[in-house]
PDB file of C-alpha atoms in Angstrom:
ATOM      1  CA  SER D  24      -9.174 -11.875-125.341  1.00 80.00           C
ATOM      2  CA  ALA D  25     -11.567 -12.145-128.263  1.00 90.00           C
ATOM      3  CA  VAL D  26     -11.764  -9.406-130.871  1.00 95.00           C
ATOM      4  CA  ILE D  27     -15.297  -8.272-131.708  1.00 97.00           C
ATOM      5  CA  SER D  28     -16.145  -6.340-134.850  1.00 97.00           C
ATOM      6  CA  GLN D  29     -19.398  -4.831-136.029  1.00 98.00           C
ATOM      7  CA  LYS D  30     -20.535  -3.727-139.457  1.00 97.00           C
ATOM      8  CA  PRO D  31     -21.501  -1.110-140.339  1.00 97.00           C
ATOM      9  CA  SER D  32     -19.944   1.213-137.790  1.00 96.00           C
ATOM     10  CA  ARG D  33     -22.553   3.830-138.608  1.00 97.00           C
ATOM     11  CA  ASP D  34     -25.368   4.391-141.055  1.00 97.00           C
ATOM     12  CA  ILE D  35     -28.044   6.893-141.952  1.00 98.00           C
ATOM     13  CA  CYS D  36     -31.269   5.307-143.157  1.00 97.00           C
ATOM     14  CA  GLN D  37     -34.670   6.386-144.370  1.00 97.00           C
ATOM     15  CA  ARG D  38     -37.774   5.562-142.398  1.00 97.00           C
ATOM     16  CA  GLY D  39     -39.567   2.425-143.482  1.00 97.00           C
ATOM     17  CA  THR D  40     -36.384   0.637-144.541  1.00 97.00           C
ATOM     18  CA  SER D  41     -34.457  -2.129-142.751  1.00 98.00           C
ATOM     19  CA  LEU D  42     -30.822  -2.434-141.733  1.00 98.00           C
ATOM     20  CA  THR D  43     -28.885  -5.563-140.855  1.00 98.00           C
ATOM     21  CA  ILE D  44     -26.004  -5.218-138.408  1.00 98.00           C
ATOM     22  CA  GLN D  45     -23.318  -7.860-138.270  1.00 98.00           C
ATOM     23  CA  CYS D  46     -21.289  -8.942-135.251  1.00 98.00           C
ATOM     24  CA  GLN D  47     -18.190 -11.055-135.865  1.00 98.00           C
ATOM     25  CA  VAL D  48     -15.931 -12.579-133.209  1.00 97.00           C
ATOM     26  CA  ASP D  49     -12.492 -13.967-133.942  1.00 96.00           C
ATOM     27  CA  SER D  50     -13.056 -17.035-131.754  1.00 95.00           C
ATOM     28  CA  GLN D  51     -15.976 -19.231-130.738  1.00 94.00           C
ATOM     29  CA  VAL D  52     -18.062 -17.862-127.883  1.00 92.00           C
ATOM     30  CA  THR D  53     -20.833 -19.383-125.872  1.00 89.00           C
ATOM     31  CA  MET D  54     -23.148 -16.408-125.559  1.00 90.00           C
ATOM     32  CA  MET D  55     -23.893 -13.392-127.741  1.00 94.00           C
ATOM     33  CA  PHE D  56     -26.213 -10.512-126.926  1.00 95.00           C
ATOM     34  CA  TRP D  57     -27.648  -7.439-128.605  1.00 97.00           C
ATOM     35  CA  TYR D  58     -28.195  -4.125-126.795  1.00 96.00           C
ATOM     36  CA  ARG D  59     -29.725  -0.826-127.757  1.00 97.00           C
ATOM     37  CA  GLN D  60     -28.571   2.530-126.420  1.00 97.00           C
ATOM     38  CA  GLN D  61     -30.881   5.391-127.267  1.00 96.00           C
ATOM     39  CA  PRO D  62     -29.376   8.907-127.337  1.00 94.00           C
ATOM     40  CA  GLY D  63     -28.230  10.004-123.888  1.00 91.00           C
ATOM     41  CA  GLN D  64     -29.581   6.823-122.306  1.00 94.00           C
ATOM     42  CA  SER D  65     -28.243   3.674-120.747  1.00 95.00           C
ATOM     43  CA  LEU D  66     -28.043   0.259-122.400  1.00 95.00           C
ATOM     44  CA  THR D  67     -31.043  -2.017-122.722  1.00 94.00           C
ATOM     45  CA  LEU D  68     -30.816  -5.684-123.617  1.00 94.00           C
ATOM     46  CA  ILE D  69     -32.767  -6.523-126.768  1.00 96.00           C
ATOM     47  CA  ALA D  70     -32.159 -10.270-126.898  1.00 95.00           C
ATOM     48  CA  THR D  71     -29.812 -13.169-126.389  1.00 93.00           C
ATOM     49  CA  ALA D  72     -28.735 -14.664-129.705  1.00 92.00           C
ATOM     50  CA  ASN D  73     -28.915 -18.448-129.451  1.00 84.00           C
ATOM     51  CA  GLN D  74     -26.846 -20.538-131.804  1.00 86.00           C
ATOM     52  CA  GLY D  75     -29.023 -22.624-134.078  1.00 81.00           C
ATOM     53  CA  SER D  76     -32.329 -21.570-132.538  1.00 83.00           C
ATOM     54  CA  GLU D  77     -34.574 -18.561-132.085  1.00 87.00           C
ATOM     55  CA  ALA D  78     -33.288 -15.649-130.049  1.00 91.00           C
ATOM     56  CA  THR D  79     -34.606 -14.958-126.552  1.00 92.00           C
ATOM     57  CA  TYR D  80     -36.165 -11.500-126.487  1.00 95.00           C
ATOM     58  CA  GLU D  81     -36.552  -9.187-123.512  1.00 93.00           C
ATOM     59  CA  SER D  82     -39.796  -7.515-122.635  1.00 92.00           C
ATOM     60  CA  GLY D  83     -40.642  -4.776-125.088  1.00 95.00           C
ATOM     61  CA  PHE D  84     -38.734  -6.255-128.017  1.00 96.00           C
ATOM     62  CA  VAL D  85     -40.253  -8.546-130.631  1.00 95.00           C
ATOM     63  CA  ILE D  86     -38.880 -10.747-133.347  1.00 96.00           C
ATOM     64  CA  ASP D  87     -40.797  -9.030-136.141  1.00 97.00           C
ATOM     65  CA  LYS D  88     -39.098  -5.734-135.369  1.00 97.00           C
ATOM     66  CA  PHE D  89     -35.649  -7.080-134.430  1.00 97.00           C
ATOM     67  CA  PRO D  90     -35.030 -10.422-136.131  1.00 97.00           C
ATOM     68  CA  ILE D  91     -31.760 -11.989-134.996  1.00 96.00           C
ATOM     69  CA  SER D  92     -29.741 -14.788-136.480  1.00 95.00           C
ATOM     70  CA  ARG D  93     -26.831 -16.745-135.068  1.00 95.00           C
ATOM     71  CA  PRO D  94     -25.752 -19.377-137.560  1.00 93.00           C
ATOM     72  CA  ASN D  95     -22.561 -20.348-135.693  1.00 93.00           C
ATOM     73  CA  LEU D  96     -20.497 -19.616-132.594  1.00 94.00           C
ATOM     74  CA  THR D  97     -18.646 -16.631-134.064  1.00 96.00           C
ATOM     75  CA  PHE D  98     -21.287 -14.624-135.901  1.00 96.00           C
ATOM     76  CA  SER D  99     -24.653 -12.971-135.345  1.00 97.00           C
ATOM     77  CA  THR D 100     -26.848 -10.435-137.109  1.00 97.00           C
ATOM     78  CA  LEU D 101     -29.484  -8.037-135.849  1.00 98.00           C
ATOM     79  CA  THR D 102     -31.969  -6.521-138.284  1.00 98.00           C
ATOM     80  CA  VAL D 103     -33.830  -3.355-137.420  1.00 98.00           C
ATOM     81  CA  SER D 104     -36.997  -3.563-139.499  1.00 98.00           C
ATOM     82  CA  ASN D 105     -39.361  -0.905-140.799  1.00 97.00           C
ATOM     83  CA  MET D 106     -37.322   1.795-139.128  1.00 97.00           C
ATOM     84  CA  SER D 107     -38.623   5.008-137.637  1.00 97.00           C
ATOM     85  CA  PRO D 108     -36.676   7.944-136.149  1.00 97.00           C
ATOM     86  CA  GLU D 109     -37.244   6.399-132.698  1.00 96.00           C
ATOM     87  CA  ASP D 110     -34.909   3.587-133.744  1.00 97.00           C
ATOM     88  CA  SER D 111     -31.990   6.012-133.921  1.00 98.00           C
ATOM     89  CA  SER D 112     -29.572   4.505-131.407  1.00 97.00           C
ATOM     90  CA  ILE D 113     -26.265   2.810-130.898  1.00 96.00           C
ATOM     91  CA  TYR D 114     -26.633  -0.946-131.273  1.00 97.00           C
ATOM     92  CA  LEU D 115     -24.008  -3.048-129.524  1.00 97.00           C
ATOM     93  CA  CYS D 116     -23.306  -6.730-129.525  1.00 97.00           C
ATOM     94  CA  SER D 117     -21.596  -8.399-126.595  1.00 96.00           C
ATOM     95  CA  ILE D 118     -20.130 -11.814-125.848  1.00 95.00           C
ATOM     96  CA  SER D 119     -19.489 -13.931-122.811  1.00 91.00           C
ATOM     97  CA  GLY D 120     -18.133 -17.346-122.042  1.00 85.00           C
ATOM     98  CA  GLY D 121     -21.088 -18.385-119.900  1.00 81.00           C
ATOM     99  CA  VAL D 122     -23.995 -17.328-117.733  1.00 76.00           C
ATOM    100  CA  THR D 123     -21.798 -15.905-114.972  1.00 81.00           C
ATOM    101  CA  ASP D 124     -18.990 -14.598-117.131  1.00 86.00           C
ATOM    102  CA  THR D 125     -18.097 -11.011-117.909  1.00 91.00           C
ATOM    103  CA  GLN D 126     -19.619  -9.515-121.044  1.00 93.00           C
ATOM    104  CA  TYR D 127     -17.351  -7.812-123.550  1.00 95.00           C
ATOM    105  CA  PHE D 128     -18.746  -5.408-126.078  1.00 96.00           C
ATOM    106  CA  GLY D 129     -18.209  -4.705-129.723  1.00 96.00           C
ATOM    107  CA  PRO D 130     -17.507  -1.190-131.017  1.00 96.00           C
ATOM    108  CA  GLY D 131     -21.181  -0.503-131.715  1.00 96.00           C
ATOM    109  CA  THR D 132     -23.214   0.597-134.737  1.00 97.00           C
ATOM    110  CA  ARG D 133     -24.463   4.159-134.680  1.00 96.00           C
ATOM    111  CA  LEU D 134     -27.790   4.303-136.533  1.00 97.00           C
ATOM    112  CA  THR D 135     -29.621   7.467-137.535  1.00 97.00           C
ATOM    113  CA  VAL D 136     -33.085   7.190-139.064  1.00 97.00           C
ATOM    114  CA  LEU D 137     -34.411  10.189-140.973  1.00 96.00           C
TER     115      LEU D 137
ATOM    116  CA  ALA B  21     -36.031  -7.158-109.348  1.00 77.00           C
ATOM    117  CA  GLN B  22     -32.497  -5.919-109.735  1.00 88.00           C
ATOM    118  CA  LYS B  23     -31.747  -2.240-110.052  1.00 94.00           C
ATOM    119  CA  VAL B  24     -28.657  -0.064-110.375  1.00 97.00           C
ATOM    120  CA  THR B  25     -28.665   3.629-109.532  1.00 97.00           C
ATOM    121  CA  GLN B  26     -26.010   6.135-110.475  1.00 98.00           C
ATOM    122  CA  ALA B  27     -27.265   9.324-108.883  1.00 96.00           C
ATOM    123  CA  GLN B  28     -24.637  11.569-110.484  1.00 97.00           C
ATOM    124  CA  THR B  29     -25.653  12.162-114.086  1.00 97.00           C
ATOM    125  CA  GLU B  30     -22.775  14.509-114.823  1.00 97.00           C
ATOM    126  CA  ILE B  31     -19.554  15.486-113.040  1.00 97.00           C
ATOM    127  CA  SER B  32     -17.069  18.105-114.113  1.00 97.00           C
ATOM    128  CA  VAL B  33     -13.575  18.313-112.625  1.00 97.00           C
ATOM    129  CA  VAL B  34     -10.298  19.981-113.439  1.00 97.00           C
ATOM    130  CA  GLU B  35      -7.365  17.800-114.405  1.00 97.00           C
ATOM    131  CA  LYS B  36      -5.473  16.251-111.474  1.00 97.00           C
ATOM    132  CA  GLU B  37      -8.483  16.370-109.192  1.00 97.00           C
ATOM    133  CA  ASP B  38      -9.706  13.130-107.626  1.00 97.00           C
ATOM    134  CA  VAL B  39     -13.261  12.104-108.443  1.00 97.00           C
ATOM    135  CA  THR B  40     -15.583   9.407-107.114  1.00 98.00           C
ATOM    136  CA  LEU B  41     -18.441   7.945-109.107  1.00 98.00           C
ATOM    137  CA  ASP B  42     -21.213   6.458-107.006  1.00 98.00           C
ATOM    138  CA  CYS B  43     -23.125   3.254-107.688  1.00 98.00           C
ATOM    139  CA  VAL B  44     -25.888   1.782-105.548  1.00 98.00           C
ATOM    140  CA  TYR B  45     -27.546  -1.501-106.416  1.00 97.00           C
ATOM    141  CA  GLU B  46     -30.546  -3.581-105.379  1.00 96.00           C
ATOM    142  CA  THR B  47     -30.822  -7.333-105.644  1.00 94.00           C
ATOM    143  CA  ARG B  48     -32.441 -10.224-103.809  1.00 91.00           C
ATOM    144  CA  ASP B  49     -29.758 -12.664-104.847  1.00 90.00           C
ATOM    145  CA  THR B  50     -27.018 -13.616-102.441  1.00 90.00           C
ATOM    146  CA  THR B  51     -24.669 -14.278-105.355  1.00 91.00           C
ATOM    147  CA  TYR B  52     -24.268 -11.513-107.887  1.00 93.00           C
ATOM    148  CA  TYR B  53     -21.650  -9.707-109.935  1.00 93.00           C
ATOM    149  CA  LEU B  54     -20.900  -6.014-110.276  1.00 95.00           C
ATOM    150  CA  PHE B  55     -19.145  -4.293-113.150  1.00 95.00           C
ATOM    151  CA  TRP B  56     -17.877  -0.941-114.282  1.00 97.00           C
ATOM    152  CA  TYR B  57     -17.656  -0.024-117.970  1.00 97.00           C
ATOM    153  CA  LYS B  58     -16.292   3.089-119.652  1.00 97.00           C
ATOM    154  CA  GLN B  59     -17.835   4.564-122.808  1.00 96.00           C
ATOM    155  CA  PRO B  60     -15.611   7.177-124.458  1.00 94.00           C
ATOM    156  CA  PRO B  61     -17.044   9.524-127.108  1.00 91.00           C
ATOM    157  CA  SER B  62     -16.288   6.944-129.806  1.00 89.00           C
ATOM    158  CA  GLY B  63     -19.109   4.819-128.389  1.00 89.00           C
ATOM    159  CA  GLU B  64     -17.530   1.482-127.600  1.00 91.00           C
ATOM    160  CA  LEU B  65     -18.038   0.039-124.139  1.00 95.00           C
ATOM    161  CA  VAL B  66     -14.792  -0.835-122.376  1.00 95.00           C
ATOM    162  CA  PHE B  67     -14.786  -3.275-119.475  1.00 95.00           C
ATOM    163  CA  LEU B  68     -12.962  -1.943-116.397  1.00 94.00           C
ATOM    164  CA  ILE B  69     -13.620  -4.274-113.484  1.00 92.00           C
ATOM    165  CA  ARG B  70     -15.757  -7.091-112.150  1.00 92.00           C
ATOM    166  CA  ARG B  71     -16.514  -7.822-108.506  1.00 92.00           C
ATOM    167  CA  ASN B  72     -18.201 -10.956-107.163  1.00 91.00           C
ATOM    168  CA  SER B  73     -20.585 -10.579-104.228  1.00 92.00           C
ATOM    169  CA  PHE B  74     -18.545 -12.946-102.093  1.00 89.00           C
ATOM    170  CA  ASP B  75     -15.352 -10.912-102.562  1.00 86.00           C
ATOM    171  CA  GLU B  76     -15.463  -7.608-100.728  1.00 82.00           C
ATOM    172  CA  GLN B  77     -11.810  -6.759-101.228  1.00 82.00           C
ATOM    173  CA  ASN B  78     -11.255  -3.335-102.631  1.00 83.00           C
ATOM    174  CA  GLU B  79      -9.235  -3.080-105.796  1.00 84.00           C
ATOM    175  CA  ILE B  80      -6.670  -0.629-107.070  1.00 85.00           C
ATOM    176  CA  SER B  81      -5.394  -0.487-110.616  1.00 87.00           C
ATOM    177  CA  GLY B  82      -3.099   2.421-111.298  1.00 92.00           C
ATOM    178  CA  ARG B  83      -5.133   5.607-110.852  1.00 94.00           C
ATOM    179  CA  TYR B  84      -8.382   3.640-110.539  1.00 94.00           C
ATOM    180  CA  SER B  85      -9.762   2.171-107.332  1.00 93.00           C
ATOM    181  CA  TRP B  86     -13.037   0.532-106.428  1.00 93.00           C
ATOM    182  CA  ASN B  87     -14.764   0.362-103.034  1.00 94.00           C
ATOM    183  CA  PHE B  88     -17.297  -2.454-102.689  1.00 94.00           C
ATOM    184  CA  GLN B  89     -19.474  -2.349 -99.545  1.00 94.00           C
ATOM    185  CA  LYS B  90     -22.237  -4.931 -99.230  1.00 93.00           C
ATOM    186  CA  SER B  91     -23.548  -3.293 -96.051  1.00 93.00           C
ATOM    187  CA  THR B  92     -24.566  -0.237 -98.050  1.00 95.00           C
ATOM    188  CA  SER B  93     -25.074  -1.999-101.411  1.00 96.00           C
ATOM    189  CA  SER B  94     -22.558   0.295-103.026  1.00 96.00           C
ATOM    190  CA  PHE B  95     -19.739  -0.165-105.517  1.00 96.00           C
ATOM    191  CA  ASN B  96     -18.027   3.183-105.933  1.00 96.00           C
ATOM    192  CA  PHE B  97     -15.287   4.048-108.386  1.00 96.00           C
ATOM    193  CA  THR B  98     -12.547   6.584-107.708  1.00 96.00           C
ATOM    194  CA  ILE B  99     -10.170   8.103-110.232  1.00 96.00           C
ATOM    195  CA  THR B 100      -7.111   9.676-108.660  1.00 96.00           C
ATOM    196  CA  ALA B 101      -5.363  12.567-110.379  1.00 97.00           C
ATOM    197  CA  SER B 102      -7.879  12.656-113.217  1.00 97.00           C
ATOM    198  CA  GLN B 103      -6.746  13.247-116.792  1.00 97.00           C
ATOM    199  CA  VAL B 104      -8.521  14.595-119.867  1.00 96.00           C
ATOM    200  CA  VAL B 105      -8.491  11.071-121.341  1.00 95.00           C
ATOM    201  CA  ASP B 106     -10.728   9.967-118.474  1.00 97.00           C
ATOM    202  CA  SER B 107     -13.564  11.994-119.977  1.00 97.00           C
ATOM    203  CA  ALA B 108     -16.289   9.480-120.798  1.00 97.00           C
ATOM    204  CA  VAL B 109     -19.576   8.063-119.624  1.00 97.00           C
ATOM    205  CA  TYR B 110     -19.125   5.446-116.930  1.00 98.00           C
ATOM    206  CA  PHE B 111     -21.667   2.707-116.348  1.00 98.00           C
ATOM    207  CA  CYS B 112     -22.119   0.496-113.322  1.00 98.00           C
ATOM    208  CA  ALA B 113     -23.871  -2.828-113.983  1.00 96.00           C
ATOM    209  CA  LEU B 114     -25.191  -5.851-112.115  1.00 95.00           C
ATOM    210  CA  SER B 115     -25.908  -9.451-113.020  1.00 92.00           C
ATOM    211  CA  GLU B 116     -27.501 -12.065-110.798  1.00 88.00           C
ATOM    212  CA  ALA B 117     -26.376 -15.652-110.556  1.00 81.00           C
ATOM    213  CA  SER B 118     -29.952 -16.906-110.373  1.00 76.00           C
ATOM    214  CA  TYR B 119     -30.807 -15.491-113.784  1.00 71.00           C
ATOM    215  CA  ALA B 120     -30.270 -18.204-116.353  1.00 65.00           C
ATOM    216  CA  GLY B 121     -29.273 -15.929-119.179  1.00 69.00           C
ATOM    217  CA  ASN B 122     -26.495 -13.652-117.865  1.00 75.00           C
ATOM    218  CA  MET B 123     -28.530 -10.469-118.039  1.00 83.00           C
ATOM    219  CA  LEU B 124     -26.714  -7.232-117.277  1.00 91.00           C
ATOM    220  CA  THR B 125     -28.703  -4.444-115.665  1.00 93.00           C
ATOM    221  CA  PHE B 126     -27.065  -1.075-116.212  1.00 96.00           C
ATOM    222  CA  GLY B 127     -27.256   2.098-114.210  1.00 97.00           C
ATOM    223  CA  GLY B 128     -28.091   5.330-115.979  1.00 97.00           C
ATOM    224  CA  GLY B 129     -24.446   6.269-116.367  1.00 97.00           C
ATOM    225  CA  THR B 130     -22.333   9.178-115.122  1.00 98.00           C
ATOM    226  CA  ARG B 131     -20.806  11.545-117.634  1.00 97.00           C
ATOM    227  CA  LEU B 132     -17.385  12.653-116.438  1.00 98.00           C
ATOM    228  CA  MET B 133     -15.800  15.719-117.980  1.00 97.00           C
ATOM    229  CA  VAL B 134     -12.194  16.429-117.103  1.00 97.00           C
ATOM    230  CA  LYS B 135     -11.069  19.897-118.106  1.00 97.00           C
ATOM    231  CA  PRO B 136      -7.448  20.785-118.695  1.00 95.00           C
TER     232      PRO B 136
END
């Protein structure tokens, strides 16, 4: 199975700044996703990262706040822009081979905003 | 719209006890997929099992077993002879075949604490 890595694994940031999270897969994958998990909560899908085109965002998430890139089939980035303490969460990327395939998750990035 | 409910927010057991985690789902699709994931304190989400709506066979894997019942829209997870290493948050999730983008809907999670 594919190996998924995320950088950074954790970070502490000041409000008003931005952080870019990287998700790297050791093989080409069809679909990549970004999720947010706020403290003590479940996972919420932010967007589907589309290779070579704009990401597809879920309700409540916008591109200006969470710009996403996916330049190829093995890599994606999520930027959390103009951060506030409410953005403190675990951010996870996931992959799947297709629309009905199982999603596998990366190790997550634990973000704290002061 | 799809929905997943895990009514047990937290369960505490003593090692070697059996424990069942409940999952109830709602969907209008006739074809859908159910999943269980484990999230240990380190934070990563570990895939445990997938069940397709057209396959109601129960599954056993070592100390883990899953009971899928379409009649009650439930997909429960049992750990037999629990161990301290089973301590984690467990999530049940659902995806619908009709959704073009493979969207996973997660339940709220059940935190399992296994005490020695």
